[in-house]
mmCIF file of N, CA and C in Angstrom:
data_model
loop_
_atom_site.group_PDB
_atom_site.id
_atom_site.type_symbol
_atom_site.label_atom_id
_atom_site.label_comp_id
_atom_site.label_asym_id
_atom_site.label_seq_id
_atom_site.Cartn_x
_atom_site.Cartn_y
_atom_site.Cartn_z
ATOM 1 N N MET U 106 118.622 67.600 96.103
ATOM 2 C CA MET U 106 117.968 68.715 96.743
ATOM 3 C C MET U 106 119.012 69.723 97.196
ATOM 4 N N THR U 107 118.606 70.973 97.193
ATOM 5 C CA THR U 107 119.514 72.024 97.650
ATOM 6 C C THR U 107 119.232 72.353 99.110
ATOM 7 N N LYS U 108 120.265 72.772 99.755
ATOM 8 C CA LYS U 108 120.155 73.121 101.165
ATOM 9 C C LYS U 108 119.541 74.520 101.304
ATOM 10 N N ALA U 109 118.714 74.727 102.303
ATOM 11 C CA ALA U 109 118.103 76.026 102.539
ATOM 12 C C ALA U 109 119.175 77.026 102.959
ATOM 13 N N LYS U 110 119.067 78.253 102.434
ATOM 14 C CA LYS U 110 120.044 79.288 102.745
ATOM 15 C C LYS U 110 119.634 80.041 104.003
ATOM 16 N N ARG U 111 120.626 80.429 104.777
ATOM 17 C CA ARG U 111 120.383 81.238 105.956
ATOM 18 C C ARG U 111 120.113 82.671 105.494
ATOM 19 N N PRO U 112 119.126 83.344 106.058
ATOM 20 C CA PRO U 112 118.857 84.726 105.651
ATOM 21 C C PRO U 112 120.076 85.618 105.856
ATOM 22 N N PRO U 113 120.362 86.511 104.893
ATOM 23 C CA PRO U 113 121.600 87.284 104.952
ATOM 24 C C PRO U 113 121.606 88.419 105.977
ATOM 25 N N TYR U 114 120.447 88.992 106.290
ATOM 26 C CA TYR U 114 120.395 90.137 107.198
ATOM 27 C C TYR U 114 120.017 89.693 108.594
ATOM 28 N N GLY U 115 120.676 90.293 109.572
ATOM 29 C CA GLY U 115 120.376 89.990 110.962
ATOM 30 C C GLY U 115 120.417 91.251 111.788
ATOM 31 N N ILE U 116 119.699 91.254 112.905
ATOM 32 C CA ILE U 116 119.793 92.377 113.821
ATOM 33 C C ILE U 116 120.456 91.885 115.098
ATOM 34 N N CYS U 117 121.331 92.729 115.641
ATOM 35 C CA CYS U 117 122.095 92.379 116.835
ATOM 36 C C CYS U 117 121.791 93.382 117.934
ATOM 37 N N ASP U 118 121.632 92.896 119.148
ATOM 38 C CA ASP U 118 121.368 93.787 120.276
ATOM 39 C C ASP U 118 122.653 94.483 120.711
ATOM 40 N N SER U 119 122.597 95.241 121.792
ATOM 41 C CA SER U 119 123.750 96.033 122.223
ATOM 42 C C SER U 119 124.922 95.166 122.681
ATOM 43 N N LYS U 120 124.674 93.910 123.002
ATOM 44 C CA LYS U 120 125.747 93.003 123.420
ATOM 45 C C LYS U 120 126.427 92.321 122.240
ATOM 46 N N GLY U 121 125.866 92.462 121.037
ATOM 47 C CA GLY U 121 126.450 91.858 119.854
ATOM 48 C C GLY U 121 125.870 90.507 119.493
ATOM 49 N N LEU U 122 124.837 90.067 120.195
ATOM 50 C CA LEU U 122 124.209 88.786 119.906
ATOM 51 C C LEU U 122 123.138 88.950 118.835
ATOM 52 N N THR U 123 123.117 88.053 117.875
ATOM 53 C CA THR U 123 122.114 88.106 116.827
ATOM 54 C C THR U 123 120.753 87.734 117.400
ATOM 55 N N VAL U 124 119.802 88.637 117.259
ATOM 56 C CA VAL U 124 118.470 88.445 117.813
ATOM 57 C C VAL U 124 117.586 87.683 116.828
ATOM 58 N N SER U 125 117.570 88.104 115.570
ATOM 59 C CA SER U 125 116.782 87.413 114.556
ATOM 60 C C SER U 125 117.371 87.691 113.178
ATOM 61 N N ARG U 126 116.941 86.913 112.191
ATOM 62 C CA ARG U 126 117.444 87.013 110.819
ATOM 63 C C ARG U 126 116.298 87.249 109.850
ATOM 64 N N PHE U 127 116.618 87.957 108.746
ATOM 65 C CA PHE U 127 115.610 88.322 107.759
ATOM 66 C C PHE U 127 116.175 88.157 106.354
ATOM 67 N N HIS U 128 115.306 87.931 105.390
ATOM 68 C CA HIS U 128 115.731 87.771 104.000
ATOM 69 C C HIS U 128 115.895 89.113 103.299
ATOM 70 N N THR U 129 115.193 90.163 103.773
ATOM 71 C CA THR U 129 115.288 91.468 103.127
ATOM 72 C C THR U 129 115.759 92.520 104.122
ATOM 73 N N ARG U 130 116.414 93.546 103.594
ATOM 74 C CA ARG U 130 116.875 94.635 104.458
ATOM 75 C C ARG U 130 115.695 95.440 104.992
ATOM 76 N N PHE U 131 114.638 95.540 104.218
ATOM 77 C CA PHE U 131 113.451 96.277 104.649
ATOM 78 C C PHE U 131 112.878 95.688 105.931
ATOM 79 N N MET U 132 112.720 94.383 105.976
ATOM 80 C CA MET U 132 112.164 93.744 107.168
ATOM 81 C C MET U 132 113.132 93.842 108.351
ATOM 82 N N ALA U 133 114.433 93.752 108.080
ATOM 83 C CA ALA U 133 115.420 93.901 109.146
ATOM 84 C C ALA U 133 115.382 95.315 109.717
ATOM 85 N N THR U 134 115.215 96.318 108.861
ATOM 86 C CA THR U 134 115.140 97.702 109.299
ATOM 87 C C THR U 134 113.902 97.944 110.146
ATOM 88 N N LYS U 135 112.759 97.437 109.690
ATOM 89 C CA LYS U 135 111.521 97.613 110.456
ATOM 90 C C LYS U 135 111.637 96.990 111.839
ATOM 91 N N SER U 136 112.180 95.801 111.901
ATOM 92 C CA SER U 136 112.309 95.111 113.172
ATOM 93 C C SER U 136 113.319 95.810 114.082
ATOM 94 N N ALA U 137 114.430 96.285 113.522
ATOM 95 C CA ALA U 137 115.450 96.963 114.319
ATOM 96 C C ALA U 137 114.924 98.273 114.896
ATOM 97 N N LEU U 138 114.173 99.038 114.107
ATOM 98 C CA LEU U 138 113.604 100.286 114.610
ATOM 99 C C LEU U 138 112.602 100.025 115.725
ATOM 100 N N SER U 139 111.798 98.998 115.565
ATOM 101 C CA SER U 139 110.841 98.635 116.605
ATOM 102 C C SER U 139 111.556 98.190 117.876
ATOM 103 N N TRP U 140 112.576 97.372 117.714
ATOM 104 C CA TRP U 140 113.348 96.862 118.855
ATOM 105 C C TRP U 140 114.026 98.021 119.599
ATOM 106 N N ALA U 141 114.653 98.947 118.863
ATOM 107 C CA ALA U 141 115.348 100.069 119.485
ATOM 108 C C ALA U 141 114.379 100.993 120.217
ATOM 109 N N ALA U 142 113.204 101.209 119.646
ATOM 110 C CA ALA U 142 112.217 102.080 120.284
ATOM 111 C C ALA U 142 111.686 101.450 121.567
ATOM 112 N N GLN U 143 111.462 100.155 121.568
ATOM 113 C CA GLN U 143 110.911 99.488 122.746
ATOM 114 C C GLN U 143 111.938 99.307 123.848
ATOM 115 N N LYS U 144 113.151 98.900 123.495
ATOM 116 C CA LYS U 144 114.176 98.596 124.493
ATOM 117 C C LYS U 144 114.981 99.818 124.925
ATOM 118 N N GLY U 145 115.051 100.847 124.062
ATOM 119 C CA GLY U 145 115.838 102.021 124.395
ATOM 120 C C GLY U 145 117.331 101.806 124.238
ATOM 121 N N GLN U 146 117.735 100.861 123.390
ATOM 122 C CA GLN U 146 119.150 100.560 123.141
ATOM 123 C C GLN U 146 119.403 100.552 121.645
ATOM 124 N N SER U 147 120.652 100.827 121.264
ATOM 125 C CA SER U 147 121.023 100.793 119.854
ATOM 126 C C SER U 147 121.037 99.359 119.350
ATOM 127 N N VAL U 148 120.616 99.189 118.090
ATOM 128 C CA VAL U 148 120.550 97.871 117.467
ATOM 129 C C VAL U 148 121.273 97.945 116.132
ATOM 130 N N ALA U 149 122.169 96.998 115.888
ATOM 131 C CA ALA U 149 122.916 96.954 114.634
ATOM 132 C C ALA U 149 122.197 96.070 113.620
ATOM 133 N N ILE U 150 122.201 96.519 112.365
ATOM 134 C CA ILE U 150 121.690 95.710 111.254
ATOM 135 C C ILE U 150 122.910 95.227 110.490
ATOM 136 N N ARG U 151 123.051 93.919 110.378
ATOM 137 C CA ARG U 151 124.227 93.326 109.744
ATOM 138 C C ARG U 151 123.850 92.551 108.499
ATOM 139 N N ARG U 152 124.784 92.540 107.565
ATOM 140 C CA ARG U 152 124.704 91.647 106.413
ATOM 141 C C ARG U 152 125.974 90.818 106.466
ATOM 142 N N GLY U 153 125.829 89.608 106.967
ATOM 143 C CA GLY U 153 127.006 88.793 107.241
ATOM 144 C C GLY U 153 127.703 89.340 108.468
ATOM 145 N N ARG U 154 128.972 89.709 108.307
ATOM 146 C CA ARG U 154 129.719 90.288 109.426
ATOM 147 C C ARG U 154 129.839 91.797 109.339
ATOM 148 N N ILE U 155 129.314 92.390 108.290
ATOM 149 C CA ILE U 155 129.437 93.825 108.069
ATOM 150 C C ILE U 155 128.208 94.546 108.613
ATOM 151 N N ILE U 156 128.430 95.583 109.413
ATOM 152 C CA ILE U 156 127.320 96.384 109.932
ATOM 153 C C ILE U 156 126.887 97.353 108.838
ATOM 154 N N VAL U 157 125.618 97.247 108.445
ATOM 155 C CA VAL U 157 125.067 98.067 107.376
ATOM 156 C C VAL U 157 124.488 99.363 107.939
ATOM 157 N N ALA U 158 123.805 99.291 109.067
ATOM 158 C CA ALA U 158 123.171 100.468 109.661
ATOM 159 C C ALA U 158 122.955 100.226 111.148
ATOM 160 N N TRP U 159 122.632 101.316 111.852
ATOM 161 C CA TRP U 159 122.291 101.258 113.268
ATOM 162 C C TRP U 159 120.908 101.855 113.454
ATOM 163 N N ALA U 160 120.114 101.259 114.297
ATOM 164 C CA ALA U 160 118.851 101.846 114.727
ATOM 165 C C ALA U 160 119.099 102.389 116.125
ATOM 166 N N ARG U 161 118.960 103.710 116.271
ATOM 167 C CA ARG U 161 119.287 104.347 117.550
ATOM 168 C C ARG U 161 118.043 105.022 118.136
ATOM 169 N N PRO U 162 117.785 104.802 119.432
ATOM 170 C CA PRO U 162 116.657 105.490 120.071
ATOM 171 C C PRO U 162 117.010 106.954 120.320
ATOM 172 N N PHE U 163 116.025 107.844 120.182
ATOM 173 C CA PHE U 163 116.301 109.249 120.452
ATOM 174 C C PHE U 163 115.227 109.897 121.308
ATOM 175 N N GLY U 164 114.243 109.166 121.712
ATOM 176 C CA GLY U 164 113.204 109.701 122.573
ATOM 177 C C GLY U 164 112.389 108.560 123.138
ATOM 178 N N PRO U 165 111.410 108.881 123.952
ATOM 179 C CA PRO U 165 110.575 107.808 124.508
ATOM 180 C C PRO U 165 109.722 107.152 123.418
ATOM 181 N N GLY U 166 110.037 105.930 123.093
ATOM 182 C CA GLY U 166 109.268 105.182 122.103
ATOM 183 C C GLY U 166 109.549 105.553 120.666
ATOM 184 N N GLU U 167 110.691 106.192 120.388
ATOM 185 C CA GLU U 167 111.030 106.585 119.023
ATOM 186 C C GLU U 167 112.455 106.151 118.700
ATOM 187 N N ALA U 168 112.707 105.884 117.422
ATOM 188 C CA ALA U 168 114.047 105.478 116.978
ATOM 189 C C ALA U 168 114.283 105.997 115.568
ATOM 190 N N ARG U 169 115.560 106.182 115.251
ATOM 191 C CA ARG U 169 115.961 106.627 113.916
ATOM 192 C C ARG U 169 116.994 105.674 113.345
ATOM 193 N N LEU U 170 117.071 105.639 112.028
ATOM 194 C CA LEU U 170 118.037 104.791 111.346
ATOM 195 C C LEU U 170 119.281 105.608 111.008
ATOM 196 N N ASP U 171 120.439 105.123 111.407
ATOM 197 C CA ASP U 171 121.716 105.777 111.137
ATOM 198 C C ASP U 171 122.506 104.874 110.211
ATOM 199 N N GLU U 172 122.614 105.290 108.920
ATOM 200 C CA GLU U 172 123.331 104.474 107.955
ATOM 201 C C GLU U 172 124.796 104.880 107.831
ATOM 202 N N GLY U 173 125.196 105.938 108.498
ATOM 203 C CA GLY U 173 126.596 106.293 108.582
ATOM 204 C C GLY U 173 127.168 107.044 107.404
ATOM 205 N N HIS U 174 126.387 107.342 106.373
ATOM 206 C CA HIS U 174 126.949 108.044 105.223
ATOM 207 C C HIS U 174 126.387 109.452 105.058
ATOM 208 N N THR U 175 125.690 109.968 106.070
ATOM 209 C CA THR U 175 125.172 111.327 105.989
ATOM 210 C C THR U 175 126.132 112.265 106.701
ATOM 211 N N PRO U 176 126.814 113.163 105.973
ATOM 212 C CA PRO U 176 127.769 114.077 106.617
ATOM 213 C C PRO U 176 127.036 115.145 107.417
ATOM 214 N N GLU U 177 127.748 115.735 108.346
ATOM 215 C CA GLU U 177 127.178 116.824 109.144
ATOM 216 C C GLU U 177 126.958 118.039 108.229
ATOM 217 N N LEU U 178 125.884 118.763 108.473
ATOM 218 C CA LEU U 178 125.599 119.950 107.696
ATOM 219 C C LEU U 178 126.416 121.118 108.223
ATOM 220 N N ALA U 179 127.009 121.873 107.317
ATOM 221 C CA ALA U 179 127.766 123.065 107.703
ATOM 222 C C ALA U 179 126.786 124.212 107.898
ATOM 223 N N LEU U 180 126.774 124.768 109.070
ATOM 224 C CA LEU U 180 125.852 125.873 109.348
ATOM 225 C C LEU U 180 126.574 127.198 109.343
#
């Protein structure tokens, strides 16, 4: 028999503790956005030890996903 694999994606709270794990990035993103909107704190989405994205709150009950590869627009 093969051993069950640990889900690769996890969300971490502002203290760096892993809150929960997911098999897909989509589910990790949904959960992180919900967590950030409810708690009002930034939440990291990790794949292993690498931070893939951040869910950041920006208003009362709202959050946005920051993947870190969008450059600032020149105005």
